[in-house]
Short mmCIF file of C-alpha atoms and ligand atoms in Angstrom, two decimals:
data_model
loop_
_atom_site.label_atom_id
_atom_site.label_comp_id
_atom_site.label_asym_id
_atom_site.label_seq_id
_atom_site.Cartn_x
_atom_site.Cartn_y
_atom_site.Cartn_z
CA MET A 1 15.58 -2.52 -29.89
CA TYR A 2 15.98 -1.77 -26.28
CA SER A 3 13.53 -1.11 -23.24
CA ARG A 4 14.32 2.24 -21.89
CA ILE A 5 13.24 3.79 -18.35
CA ALA A 6 10.88 6.57 -19.30
CA GLY A 7 9.95 7.52 -15.82
CA THR A 8 10.59 6.73 -12.12
CA GLY A 9 8.76 7.06 -8.82
CA HIS A 10 8.81 6.20 -5.35
CA TYR A 11 6.53 6.42 -2.18
CA VAL A 12 7.22 5.87 1.64
CA PRO A 13 4.49 5.85 4.13
CA GLU A 14 4.68 9.02 6.40
CA ARG A 15 5.34 7.18 9.97
CA ILE A 16 8.87 7.02 10.61
CA LEU A 17 10.36 4.72 13.09
CA THR A 18 13.74 5.89 14.69
CA ASN A 19 16.29 3.90 16.17
CA ALA A 20 15.75 5.65 19.52
CA GLU A 21 12.12 4.41 19.43
CA LEU A 22 13.62 0.81 18.79
CA GLU A 23 15.60 1.13 21.77
CA LYS A 24 12.47 1.37 23.92
CA ILE A 25 11.14 -1.84 22.16
CA VAL A 26 13.91 -4.22 22.24
CA ASP A 27 17.46 -4.52 23.70
CA THR A 28 19.23 -2.57 21.20
CA THR A 29 21.09 0.83 20.71
CA ASP A 30 21.27 3.46 17.89
CA GLU A 31 24.96 3.08 17.81
CA TRP A 32 24.85 -0.68 17.43
CA ILE A 33 22.18 -0.48 14.34
CA ARG A 34 24.20 2.34 12.84
CA SER A 35 27.40 0.73 12.96
CA ARG A 36 26.31 -2.81 11.94
CA SER A 37 23.82 -1.79 9.29
CA GLY A 38 24.13 1.93 8.63
CA ILE A 39 20.42 2.27 9.36
CA GLU A 40 19.02 5.30 11.11
CA GLN A 41 15.31 5.33 10.53
CA ARG A 42 12.62 3.39 8.60
CA HIS A 43 9.12 4.25 7.31
CA ILE A 44 6.19 1.89 8.52
CA ALA A 45 2.85 1.63 6.60
CA ALA A 46 -0.30 2.85 8.51
CA ASP A 47 -2.76 0.38 9.67
CA ASP A 48 -4.80 1.15 6.51
CA GLN A 49 -2.01 0.93 3.76
CA THR A 50 -1.07 -2.27 2.27
CA THR A 51 1.83 -3.27 -0.13
CA ALA A 52 -0.80 -2.36 -3.18
CA SER A 53 -1.45 1.07 -1.78
CA LEU A 54 2.16 2.08 -1.41
CA ALA A 55 2.72 0.62 -4.97
CA ILE A 56 -0.12 2.91 -6.40
CA GLU A 57 1.45 6.06 -5.14
CA ALA A 58 4.81 4.92 -6.68
CA ALA A 59 3.26 4.07 -9.89
CA LYS A 60 1.30 7.29 -10.34
CA ARG A 61 4.58 9.28 -9.73
CA ALA A 62 6.41 6.94 -12.32
CA ILE A 63 3.81 7.44 -14.86
CA GLU A 64 3.62 11.21 -14.38
CA ALA A 65 7.51 11.23 -14.77
CA ALA A 66 7.23 9.24 -18.00
CA GLY A 67 4.61 11.89 -19.37
CA ILE A 68 1.91 9.13 -20.03
CA THR A 69 -1.43 8.51 -18.54
CA PRO A 70 -2.49 5.27 -16.76
CA GLY A 71 -4.45 4.21 -19.66
CA ASP A 72 -1.34 3.86 -21.70
CA ILE A 73 0.05 1.07 -19.47
CA ASP A 74 -0.15 -2.19 -21.43
CA PHE A 75 1.98 -4.56 -18.93
CA LEU A 76 2.21 -4.39 -15.24
CA VAL A 77 4.42 -6.43 -12.93
CA VAL A 78 4.88 -6.13 -9.12
CA GLY A 79 8.05 -7.49 -7.28
CA THR A 80 6.85 -8.31 -3.81
CA THR A 81 7.17 -10.77 -1.06
CA THR A 82 4.41 -9.08 1.07
CA PRO A 83 1.15 -9.22 -1.19
CA ASP A 84 -1.85 -7.76 0.24
CA LEU A 85 -3.78 -11.09 -0.49
CA VAL A 86 -3.23 -14.65 -1.59
CA PHE A 87 -5.20 -13.38 -4.67
CA PRO A 88 -6.10 -11.26 -6.63
CA ASN A 89 -2.45 -10.65 -7.12
CA VAL A 90 -1.02 -6.93 -6.01
CA GLY A 91 -0.64 -6.30 -9.85
CA THR A 92 -4.30 -6.51 -10.47
CA ILE A 93 -5.00 -4.31 -7.31
CA VAL A 94 -2.80 -1.70 -8.65
CA GLN A 95 -4.35 -2.03 -12.09
CA GLU A 96 -7.75 -1.48 -10.88
CA ALA A 97 -6.81 1.41 -8.68
CA LEU A 98 -5.37 3.21 -11.62
CA GLY A 99 -8.30 2.44 -13.95
CA ILE A 100 -6.20 0.07 -16.21
CA HIS A 101 -8.25 -2.72 -17.77
CA GLY A 102 -7.30 -5.68 -19.70
CA CYS A 103 -3.58 -5.77 -19.61
CA ALA A 104 -1.53 -8.53 -17.99
CA ALA A 105 -0.88 -7.66 -14.48
CA PHE A 106 0.97 -9.94 -11.84
CA SER A 107 3.45 -10.19 -9.15
CA VAL A 108 6.68 -11.92 -8.86
CA GLU A 109 8.02 -13.27 -5.71
CA ALA A 110 11.62 -13.34 -5.29
CA ALA A 111 12.36 -11.42 -2.01
CA CYS A 112 14.88 -8.68 -2.29
CA SER A 113 15.43 -9.52 -5.85
CA GLY A 114 11.96 -8.89 -6.82
CA PHE A 115 12.28 -5.85 -8.75
CA ILE A 116 15.26 -6.94 -10.75
CA TYR A 117 13.43 -10.09 -11.60
CA ALA A 118 10.36 -8.09 -12.61
CA LEU A 119 12.46 -5.54 -14.52
CA SER A 120 14.00 -8.40 -16.43
CA ILE A 121 10.65 -9.88 -17.32
CA ALA A 122 9.18 -6.43 -18.49
CA ASP A 123 12.41 -5.93 -20.40
CA LYS A 124 11.54 -9.15 -22.53
CA PHE A 125 7.92 -7.91 -23.19
CA VAL A 126 9.06 -4.52 -24.27
CA THR A 127 12.07 -5.71 -26.55
CA SER A 128 9.92 -8.20 -28.13
CA GLY A 129 7.27 -5.57 -29.18
CA GLU A 130 4.44 -6.72 -27.00
CA SER A 131 4.44 -3.90 -24.64
CA LYS A 132 4.80 -0.21 -25.34
CA ASN A 133 4.39 1.06 -21.68
CA ALA A 134 5.17 -1.46 -19.11
CA LEU A 135 4.86 -0.54 -15.45
CA VAL A 136 7.52 -2.25 -13.27
CA ILE A 137 6.95 -1.83 -9.36
CA GLY A 138 8.86 -3.12 -6.43
CA ALA A 139 6.69 -2.81 -3.26
CA GLU A 140 6.75 -4.01 0.28
CA THR A 141 5.07 -3.95 3.71
CA LEU A 142 7.93 -6.07 5.53
CA SER A 143 6.52 -4.53 8.89
CA ARG A 144 3.83 -6.91 8.67
CA ILE A 145 6.25 -9.79 8.56
CA THR A 146 8.59 -8.41 11.30
CA ASP A 147 8.68 -9.91 14.62
CA TRP A 148 8.87 -6.71 16.79
CA THR A 149 10.35 -8.78 19.78
CA ASP A 150 13.37 -10.05 17.72
CA ARG A 151 16.06 -7.51 17.81
CA SER A 152 18.22 -9.22 15.46
CA THR A 153 15.79 -8.56 12.30
CA CYS A 154 13.17 -5.88 13.53
CA VAL A 155 15.90 -3.09 13.42
CA LEU A 156 16.62 -3.83 9.80
CA PHE A 157 13.41 -3.57 7.86
CA GLY A 158 10.95 -0.97 6.46
CA ASP A 159 8.16 -0.32 4.11
CA GLY A 160 7.84 1.59 0.62
CA ALA A 161 7.45 1.32 -3.02
CA GLY A 162 9.30 2.36 -6.00
CA ALA A 163 8.30 2.05 -9.78
CA VAL A 164 9.66 2.61 -13.41
CA VAL A 165 7.93 2.71 -16.61
CA LEU A 166 9.61 0.92 -19.47
CA GLN A 167 9.23 1.81 -23.06
CA PRO A 168 10.70 0.62 -26.32
CA SER A 169 13.56 2.67 -27.76
CA THR A 170 16.33 2.43 -30.41
CA GLU A 171 18.59 3.92 -27.93
CA GLN A 172 20.32 1.90 -25.30
CA GLY A 173 18.30 1.38 -22.14
CA ILE A 174 18.17 -1.82 -20.11
CA ILE A 175 21.47 -3.24 -21.75
CA SER A 176 21.38 -6.73 -19.94
CA THR A 177 19.89 -8.41 -16.99
CA HIS A 178 21.44 -11.55 -14.98
CA LEU A 179 19.16 -13.53 -12.67
CA HIS A 180 20.08 -16.19 -10.31
CA ALA A 181 18.75 -18.45 -7.62
CA ASP A 182 19.90 -21.25 -5.21
CA GLY A 183 17.56 -22.85 -2.98
CA GLN A 184 20.01 -24.75 -0.83
CA TYR A 185 20.29 -21.58 1.32
CA LYS A 186 16.62 -21.38 2.21
CA ASP A 187 17.20 -21.91 5.83
CA LEU A 188 19.30 -18.91 6.19
CA LEU A 189 16.56 -16.26 5.42
CA TYR A 190 13.04 -17.37 5.32
CA ALA A 191 9.31 -16.50 6.62
CA PRO A 192 7.81 -19.96 7.46
CA ALA A 193 4.10 -19.38 7.27
CA GLY A 194 2.44 -19.51 4.10
CA VAL A 195 -0.74 -20.80 2.37
CA SER A 196 -0.11 -24.41 1.81
CA LYS A 197 2.53 -24.59 4.72
CA ARG A 198 1.28 -23.42 8.13
CA PRO A 199 3.68 -24.08 11.11
CA GLN A 200 1.97 -24.39 14.69
CA GLY A 201 2.54 -21.96 17.47
CA ASP A 202 2.45 -18.10 17.73
CA LEU A 203 1.29 -17.02 14.21
CA ASN A 204 2.85 -13.51 14.71
CA LYS A 205 6.13 -14.96 15.57
CA GLU A 206 6.14 -17.77 13.03
CA PHE A 207 4.85 -15.53 10.26
CA ALA A 208 7.69 -13.31 10.75
CA ILE A 209 11.16 -13.12 9.09
CA HIS A 210 13.81 -15.60 10.42
CA MET A 211 17.37 -14.56 9.27
CA GLN A 212 20.83 -16.10 10.08
CA GLY A 213 22.19 -12.40 9.65
CA ASN A 214 26.00 -13.23 9.54
CA GLU A 215 25.76 -16.15 7.27
CA ALA A 216 23.57 -14.18 5.04
CA PHE A 217 25.93 -11.21 5.13
CA LYS A 218 28.93 -13.25 4.14
CA LEU A 219 26.94 -14.82 1.19
CA ALA A 220 25.31 -11.57 0.03
CA VAL A 221 28.93 -10.02 -0.17
CA LYS A 222 30.34 -12.86 -1.94
CA THR A 223 27.37 -13.35 -4.48
CA LEU A 224 26.94 -9.66 -5.26
CA GLY A 225 30.67 -9.48 -6.02
CA ALA A 226 30.33 -12.22 -8.46
CA VAL A 227 27.08 -10.99 -10.12
CA VAL A 228 28.62 -7.28 -10.69
CA LYS A 229 31.72 -8.86 -12.37
CA GLU A 230 29.63 -11.31 -14.37
CA THR A 231 27.52 -8.27 -15.66
CA LEU A 232 30.65 -6.34 -16.57
CA GLU A 233 32.23 -9.20 -18.20
CA ALA A 234 29.04 -9.96 -20.23
CA ASN A 235 29.34 -6.50 -21.66
CA SER A 236 33.11 -6.28 -21.90
CA LEU A 237 33.04 -3.40 -19.58
CA ASP A 238 35.43 -2.04 -17.12
CA HIS A 239 34.26 -0.86 -13.87
CA ASP A 240 35.38 2.77 -14.87
CA ALA A 241 32.58 2.90 -17.51
CA LEU A 242 29.91 2.77 -14.67
CA ASP A 243 28.50 6.14 -13.43
CA TRP A 244 26.55 4.70 -10.71
CA LEU A 245 25.88 1.83 -8.46
CA VAL A 246 22.15 1.44 -7.46
CA PRO A 247 22.41 -1.59 -4.94
CA HIS A 248 19.88 -3.26 -2.97
CA GLN A 249 19.71 -1.50 0.40
CA ALA A 250 20.16 -4.30 2.98
CA ASN A 251 23.19 -3.24 5.00
CA LYS A 252 25.76 -0.30 4.23
CA ARG A 253 28.59 -2.66 4.91
CA ILE A 254 27.48 -5.08 2.14
CA ILE A 255 27.15 -2.12 -0.14
CA GLU A 256 30.60 -0.83 0.60
CA ALA A 257 31.89 -4.33 0.07
CA THR A 258 30.35 -4.47 -3.49
CA ALA A 259 31.49 -1.01 -4.29
CA LYS A 260 35.16 -1.78 -3.24
CA ARG A 261 35.03 -5.15 -5.52
CA LEU A 262 33.95 -2.64 -8.38
CA GLY A 263 36.65 -0.28 -7.47
CA MET A 264 33.92 2.35 -7.14
CA PRO A 265 34.19 5.40 -4.68
CA MET A 266 31.06 5.47 -2.30
CA GLU A 267 30.34 9.06 -4.13
CA LYS A 268 29.16 6.97 -6.92
CA VAL A 269 26.81 4.52 -4.94
CA ILE A 270 23.24 5.53 -4.30
CA LEU A 271 22.50 5.12 -0.60
CA THR A 272 19.22 5.07 0.94
CA VAL A 273 19.52 2.46 3.39
CA ALA A 274 20.23 5.16 6.41
CA LYS A 275 16.66 6.60 5.71
CA TYR A 276 14.57 3.79 4.64
CA GLY A 277 16.19 0.53 5.91
CA ASN A 278 15.91 -2.59 4.07
CA THR A 279 12.61 -2.48 2.12
CA SER A 280 13.33 -5.61 0.05
CA ALA A 281 11.98 -5.64 -3.53
CA ALA A 282 11.38 -2.11 -3.34
CA SER A 283 14.77 -0.64 -2.47
CA VAL A 284 16.32 -0.56 -5.89
CA PRO A 285 13.56 1.29 -7.69
CA MET A 286 13.32 3.71 -4.38
CA ALA A 287 17.07 4.47 -4.54
CA LEU A 288 16.91 4.88 -8.42
CA ASP A 289 14.09 7.43 -8.12
CA VAL A 290 15.66 9.37 -5.28
CA ALA A 291 18.89 9.72 -7.20
CA VAL A 292 16.94 10.79 -10.46
CA ARG A 293 14.93 13.40 -8.76
CA ASP A 294 17.70 14.82 -6.76
CA GLY A 295 19.87 15.26 -10.07
CA ARG A 296 22.46 12.81 -9.44
CA ILE A 297 21.41 10.51 -12.11
CA LYS A 298 21.09 12.11 -15.41
CA ARG A 299 19.88 10.70 -18.95
CA GLY A 300 22.67 8.96 -20.60
CA ASP A 301 24.28 7.54 -17.32
CA LEU A 302 25.46 4.00 -17.00
CA LEU A 303 24.06 2.30 -13.85
CA LEU A 304 24.52 -1.00 -12.29
CA ALA A 305 21.69 -2.02 -10.12
CA GLU A 306 21.90 -5.35 -8.14
CA ALA A 307 20.02 -7.28 -5.21
CA PHE A 308 20.26 -10.37 -3.06
CA GLY A 309 17.56 -11.84 -0.98
CA GLY A 310 15.83 -14.66 0.50
CA GLY A 311 15.90 -18.05 -1.54
CA PHE A 312 18.47 -16.98 -2.09
CA THR A 313 17.75 -15.07 -5.30
CA TRP A 314 19.90 -12.48 -6.88
CA GLY A 315 20.55 -10.50 -9.86
CA SER A 316 21.57 -7.26 -11.50
CA ALA A 317 20.75 -4.94 -14.48
CA LEU A 318 23.05 -2.88 -16.45
CA ILE A 319 21.02 0.12 -17.61
CA ARG A 320 21.81 3.11 -19.68
CA PHE A 321 19.40 5.81 -17.98
N1 ACO B 401 21.20 -4.69 19.14
C1 ACO B 401 22.30 -5.00 19.58
N2 ACO B 401 22.68 -6.34 19.55
C2 ACO B 401 22.28 -7.11 18.71
C3 ACO B 401 21.21 -6.89 17.78
C4 ACO B 401 20.56 -5.67 17.92
N3 ACO B 401 19.63 -5.01 17.21
N4 ACO B 401 21.04 -7.81 16.84
C5 ACO B 401 21.85 -8.50 17.06
N5 ACO B 401 22.77 -8.37 18.06
C6 ACO B 401 24.01 -9.01 18.68
C7 ACO B 401 23.73 -10.39 18.53
O1 ACO B 401 23.14 -11.07 19.50
C8 ACO B 401 25.30 -10.80 18.58
O2 ACO B 401 25.71 -11.04 20.06
P1 ACO B 401 26.61 -12.09 20.33
O3 ACO B 401 27.89 -11.73 19.74
O4 ACO B 401 26.72 -11.96 21.97
O5 ACO B 401 26.07 -13.28 20.01
C9 ACO B 401 25.97 -9.57 18.10
O6 ACO B 401 25.02 -8.44 18.27
C10 ACO B 401 26.80 -9.74 16.62
O7 ACO B 401 25.59 -10.31 15.86
P2 ACO B 401 25.81 -10.76 14.24
O8 ACO B 401 24.60 -11.25 13.72
O9 ACO B 401 27.11 -11.50 14.04
O10 ACO B 401 26.05 -9.23 13.78
P3 ACO B 401 26.50 -8.81 12.17
O11 ACO B 401 27.70 -7.87 12.30
O12 ACO B 401 26.41 -9.82 11.31
O13 ACO B 401 25.28 -7.81 11.81
C11 ACO B 401 23.19 -7.86 10.61
C12 ACO B 401 23.87 -8.06 11.97
C13 ACO B 401 23.21 -6.41 10.54
C14 ACO B 401 21.83 -8.68 10.67
C15 ACO B 401 24.21 -8.38 9.29
O14 ACO B 401 24.39 -9.74 9.53
C16 ACO B 401 23.23 -8.29 8.01
O15 ACO B 401 23.10 -7.19 7.45
N6 ACO B 401 23.12 -9.53 7.42
C17 ACO B 401 22.56 -9.68 6.09
C18 ACO B 401 21.33 -9.13 5.79
C19 ACO B 401 21.12 -9.31 4.42
O16 ACO B 401 21.66 -8.83 3.41
N7 ACO B 401 19.88 -10.12 4.04
C20 ACO B 401 19.63 -10.49 2.82
C21 ACO B 401 18.55 -9.54 2.01
S1 ACO B 401 17.17 -9.35 3.26
C22 ACO B 401 15.69 -10.08 2.61
O17 ACO B 401 15.88 -10.83 1.58
C23 ACO B 401 14.37 -9.88 3.13
#
């Protein structure tokens, strides 16, 4: 028994923030942002939008694509690091908005790896027979924890959501998932204000993402290289077998390094970082849905999805679409 992706969806808020606009806010240039990160623009949630409201729209599209109704969903998990509230969790807010009652609904906090973690959990519930229609979402409003005076971080992030519906299948679907974390790198990428830990000072600044970009970059390249190797070896596969790499979209140069490690040409890599920036847990399901809807990813294709983020957390999923 496998769990198989029955439908995908994504949603981004209307407001687009261009590099040219950022040039007016901080000491940066379009050229620097493009050449260092590959980002050209990002979408920013409206004041009345939250992580849950983006997740709801992505979920509706995934449910429609799966050919089911919200009432069929019997398991709901959201990967996010920017929840609307301390509680109720984002999963239950999405659940209520979709008119679903009674099934498990919760969120998983693993920064940019949140969707891969959520997918791995949902896969276990589907393959064990406990869920027939699992809704798995990655959703973020990183703009709410961005210091808009810090040029080293504010140019990188964006808001959005992506979702998939998993169903049981005798045909291959999620073939394997590989999750990892190592807390010793917590100081390289973090948002210091929480619930039981509240730093003193300017909360707008203290709440925001702090990142030692260059160190995070080097570890991301090394770690993602290792996890894609682990995934192929665990399945006795050569990189030639892969049809698509669906990577976390933090930086085009990190993605290029992973593709090189896999010996994959960039034509086989789904890239959305230019349009959406780094949307953390939302980036993998957003990229997946973009490529499914534009016809690049087809039924039967073999995909390798991977992500790396604060913690550090990282992980991968080998998927027969
Ligand atoms: N505009 C112009 N100059 C800038 C900007 C900017 N927006 N930001 C930084 N600089 C300057 C720096 O001050 C530095 O100047 P200096 O040499 O005079 O000190 C110079 O540019 C180079 O800075 P670096 O940080 O070394 O640049 P780098 O090539 O590493 O690129 C970047 C920075 C894009 C942040 C990259 O390091 C990166 O993508 N890091 C990894 C991000 C990541 O994957 N994070 C994990 C996932 S995210 C999550 O979990 C939420």
